[in-house]
Short mmCIF file of N, CA and C in Angstrom, two decimals:
data_model
loop_
_atom_site.label_atom_id
_atom_site.label_comp_id
_atom_site.label_asym_id
_atom_site.label_seq_id
_atom_site.Cartn_x
_atom_site.Cartn_y
_atom_site.Cartn_z
N MET A 1 0.64 -1.17 -0.03
CA MET A 1 0.13 -0.13 0.00
C MET A 1 0.81 1.23 0.20
N LYS A 2 0.72 2.03 -0.90
CA LYS A 2 1.38 3.24 -0.84
C LYS A 2 0.95 4.57 0.02
N ARG A 3 1.82 5.13 0.33
CA ARG A 3 1.26 6.13 1.60
C ARG A 3 1.82 7.60 1.13
N LEU A 4 0.88 8.51 1.47
CA LEU A 4 1.40 10.06 1.15
C LEU A 4 2.38 10.15 1.93
N LEU A 5 3.42 11.02 1.02
CA LEU A 5 4.84 11.15 1.09
C LEU A 5 4.80 12.93 1.43
N HIS A 6 5.18 13.16 2.86
CA HIS A 6 5.60 14.50 3.16
C HIS A 6 6.73 14.80 3.33
N VAL A 7 7.32 15.87 2.55
CA VAL A 7 8.65 16.43 2.67
C VAL A 7 8.78 17.39 3.47
N ASP A 8 9.42 17.67 4.22
CA ASP A 8 9.59 19.33 5.19
C ASP A 8 10.37 20.00 4.43
N LEU A 9 10.10 21.09 4.29
CA LEU A 9 10.79 22.44 3.50
C LEU A 9 12.27 22.30 4.06
N PRO A 10 12.71 21.97 5.09
CA PRO A 10 14.38 22.17 5.11
C PRO A 10 14.75 20.79 4.37
N VAL A 11 14.33 19.87 4.48
CA VAL A 11 14.62 18.42 3.68
C VAL A 11 14.60 19.00 2.05
N ARG A 12 13.52 19.51 1.74
CA ARG A 12 13.18 20.12 0.26
C ARG A 12 14.53 21.16 -0.04
N ASP A 13 15.19 21.71 1.06
CA ASP A 13 16.10 22.38 0.49
C ASP A 13 17.34 21.95 0.33
N ILE A 14 17.55 21.03 1.33
CA ILE A 14 18.55 20.18 1.22
C ILE A 14 18.78 19.17 -0.24
N LEU A 15 17.63 18.91 -0.54
CA LEU A 15 17.65 17.89 -1.80
C LEU A 15 17.95 18.99 -2.89
N ARG A 16 17.48 20.33 -3.02
CA ARG A 16 17.87 21.03 -4.39
C ARG A 16 19.13 21.16 -4.11
N GLN A 17 19.98 21.18 -3.16
CA GLN A 17 21.54 21.63 -3.11
C GLN A 17 22.15 20.37 -3.39
N ALA A 18 21.88 19.26 -3.41
CA ALA A 18 22.37 17.97 -3.52
C ALA A 18 22.90 17.80 -5.25
N ALA A 19 23.66 16.90 -5.22
CA ALA A 19 24.25 16.66 -6.74
C ALA A 19 23.32 16.06 -7.36
N LEU A 20 22.97 15.90 -8.42
CA LEU A 20 21.56 15.23 -9.33
C LEU A 20 21.93 13.70 -9.03
N GLY A 21 22.71 13.04 -9.12
CA GLY A 21 22.70 11.69 -8.62
C GLY A 21 22.25 11.21 -7.68
N LEU A 22 23.05 12.10 -6.39
CA LEU A 22 22.61 11.89 -4.80
C LEU A 22 21.19 11.93 -4.76
N ARG A 23 20.50 13.43 -5.31
CA ARG A 23 19.24 13.56 -4.95
C ARG A 23 18.32 12.66 -5.65
N ALA A 24 18.71 11.79 -6.78
CA ALA A 24 17.84 10.77 -7.56
C ALA A 24 17.86 9.53 -6.42
N ALA A 25 18.95 9.34 -5.99
CA ALA A 25 18.88 8.21 -4.92
C ALA A 25 18.22 8.39 -3.85
N ILE A 26 18.39 9.70 -3.19
CA ILE A 26 17.51 10.16 -1.94
C ILE A 26 16.01 10.17 -2.54
N ALA A 27 15.58 10.73 -3.34
CA ALA A 27 14.10 10.66 -4.16
C ALA A 27 13.69 8.97 -4.30
N ASP A 28 14.72 8.06 -4.71
CA ASP A 28 14.22 7.00 -5.01
C ASP A 28 13.92 6.14 -3.56
N THR A 29 14.84 6.32 -2.52
CA THR A 29 14.58 5.92 -1.22
C THR A 29 13.16 6.67 -0.38
N LEU A 30 12.94 7.71 -0.75
CA LEU A 30 11.57 8.35 -0.33
C LEU A 30 10.81 7.61 -0.51
N LEU A 31 10.63 7.59 -2.21
CA LEU A 31 9.34 6.76 -2.78
C LEU A 31 9.23 5.48 -2.47
N ASP A 32 10.48 5.06 -2.02
CA ASP A 32 10.26 3.34 -1.54
C ASP A 32 9.80 3.19 -0.06
N LEU A 33 9.89 4.15 0.80
CA LEU A 33 9.45 4.23 1.73
C LEU A 33 7.88 4.43 1.98
N THR A 34 7.44 4.95 0.93
CA THR A 34 5.84 4.93 0.85
C THR A 34 5.18 3.60 0.59
N GLU A 35 6.19 2.66 0.14
CA GLU A 35 5.44 1.36 0.11
C GLU A 35 5.97 0.41 1.28
N ASP A 36 7.27 0.55 1.91
CA ASP A 36 7.93 -0.17 3.09
C ASP A 36 8.46 0.78 3.78
N PRO A 37 7.64 1.39 4.87
CA PRO A 37 8.37 2.60 5.72
C PRO A 37 9.28 1.56 6.70
N GLU A 38 9.50 0.45 6.94
CA GLU A 38 10.25 -0.01 7.83
C GLU A 38 11.33 -0.92 7.25
N PRO A 39 12.21 -0.45 6.28
CA PRO A 39 13.12 -1.02 5.60
C PRO A 39 14.20 -2.02 6.01
N LEU A 40 14.84 -2.70 6.19
CA LEU A 40 16.09 -3.48 6.83
C LEU A 40 17.09 -1.99 6.93
N GLY A 41 17.76 -2.01 8.22
CA GLY A 41 18.61 -0.83 8.28
C GLY A 41 18.10 0.25 8.91
N ALA A 42 16.52 0.42 8.81
CA ALA A 42 15.98 1.52 9.72
C ALA A 42 16.02 1.12 11.07
N THR A 43 16.33 2.43 11.94
CA THR A 43 16.23 1.87 13.32
C THR A 43 15.43 3.00 14.16
N PRO A 44 14.77 2.49 15.35
CA PRO A 44 14.20 3.51 16.06
C PRO A 44 14.72 4.95 16.44
N TYR A 45 14.16 5.74 16.33
CA TYR A 45 14.90 7.02 16.51
C TYR A 45 13.97 7.90 17.97
N GLY A 46 14.84 8.24 18.79
CA GLY A 46 14.75 8.85 19.74
C GLY A 46 13.80 8.65 20.70
N GLY A 47 13.02 7.28 20.68
CA GLY A 47 12.34 7.17 21.62
C GLY A 47 10.85 7.41 21.09
N ILE A 48 10.84 8.19 19.78
CA ILE A 48 9.44 8.66 19.54
C ILE A 48 8.62 7.90 18.44
N PRO A 49 7.39 7.57 18.96
CA PRO A 49 6.48 6.56 18.49
C PRO A 49 6.58 6.49 16.81
N ASP A 50 6.99 5.47 15.98
CA ASP A 50 6.85 5.43 14.67
C ASP A 50 8.00 6.68 14.23
N ALA A 51 8.99 6.66 14.74
CA ALA A 51 10.03 7.56 14.10
C ALA A 51 11.02 6.68 13.74
N LEU A 52 11.62 6.83 12.51
CA LEU A 52 12.93 6.11 12.39
C LEU A 52 14.00 6.86 11.83
N GLU A 53 15.12 6.10 11.71
CA GLU A 53 16.37 6.76 11.32
C GLU A 53 16.84 5.97 10.28
N LEU A 54 17.20 6.26 8.94
CA LEU A 54 17.90 5.47 7.96
C LEU A 54 19.25 5.93 7.41
N ARG A 55 20.28 5.34 7.73
CA ARG A 55 21.81 5.79 7.61
C ARG A 55 22.05 5.09 6.52
N THR A 56 22.97 5.57 5.40
CA THR A 56 23.50 5.03 4.48
C THR A 56 24.74 5.66 4.25
N ASP A 57 25.78 5.43 3.59
CA ASP A 57 27.25 5.89 3.38
C ASP A 57 27.00 7.39 2.88
N THR A 58 25.74 7.69 2.08
CA THR A 58 25.78 8.77 1.65
C THR A 58 24.74 10.02 2.23
N PHE A 59 23.85 9.38 3.27
CA PHE A 59 23.03 10.41 3.86
C PHE A 59 22.25 9.71 4.89
N ARG A 60 21.61 10.65 5.65
CA ARG A 60 20.90 10.17 6.87
C ARG A 60 19.45 10.90 6.95
N LEU A 61 18.62 9.89 7.22
CA LEU A 61 17.17 10.45 6.97
C LEU A 61 16.47 10.09 8.13
N VAL A 62 15.66 11.19 8.67
CA VAL A 62 14.83 10.60 10.19
C VAL A 62 13.42 11.17 9.58
N TYR A 63 12.80 10.12 9.71
CA TYR A 63 11.01 9.94 9.45
C TYR A 63 10.15 9.30 10.11
N THR A 64 8.76 9.68 10.12
CA THR A 64 7.96 9.40 10.92
C THR A 64 6.79 8.58 9.58
N HIS A 65 6.17 7.50 10.22
CA HIS A 65 5.26 6.93 9.37
C HIS A 65 3.98 6.55 10.19
N GLY A 66 2.94 6.17 9.40
CA GLY A 66 1.49 5.75 9.72
C GLY A 66 1.01 5.05 8.77
N PRO A 67 -0.01 4.57 9.08
CA PRO A 67 -0.79 3.72 8.11
C PRO A 67 -0.91 4.24 6.38
N ASP A 68 -0.94 5.78 6.63
CA ASP A 68 -1.43 6.41 5.56
C ASP A 68 -0.29 7.54 5.07
N HIS A 69 0.76 7.63 5.76
CA HIS A 69 1.71 8.83 5.51
C HIS A 69 3.01 8.45 5.88
N VAL A 70 4.08 9.01 4.95
CA VAL A 70 5.34 8.91 5.58
C VAL A 70 6.03 10.30 5.66
N SER A 71 6.50 11.00 6.76
CA SER A 71 6.74 12.07 6.78
C SER A 71 8.36 12.42 7.24
N ALA A 72 9.13 13.09 5.90
CA ALA A 72 10.64 13.33 6.16
C ALA A 72 10.90 14.63 6.95
N TRP A 73 11.88 14.49 7.83
CA TRP A 73 11.88 15.68 8.63
C TRP A 73 13.22 15.92 8.78
N VAL A 74 14.17 15.25 8.86
CA VAL A 74 15.75 15.56 8.77
C VAL A 74 16.37 14.63 7.69
N LEU A 75 17.13 15.55 7.02
CA LEU A 75 18.25 15.09 6.14
C LEU A 75 19.49 15.73 6.17
N GLU A 76 20.54 14.55 6.25
CA GLU A 76 21.88 15.15 6.03
C GLU A 76 22.66 14.30 5.18
N ILE A 77 23.27 15.18 4.42
CA ILE A 77 24.17 14.43 3.25
C ILE A 77 25.50 14.45 4.05
N ASN A 78 26.18 13.08 3.91
CA ASN A 78 27.33 12.89 4.47
C ASN A 78 28.34 13.10 3.03
N THR A 79 29.04 14.25 3.09
CA THR A 79 30.21 14.49 1.79
C THR A 79 31.73 14.22 2.64
#
């Protein structure tokens, strides 16, 4: 089941500044989360219900999810 994707404004700003290839990889990850919001490698974040952190070699993403949405709140690019 696909969920609605909400991307917070600071995350959008960081995405706009990212290199095209990295931007595409992050966008693919965000879209994948709408189908599977708890992929392997995602860990609980800060004791907040339904908040997860996903770390890769190139970025860190903090997001929340529910039955009908995924909300990306924090994005850090590892350069």
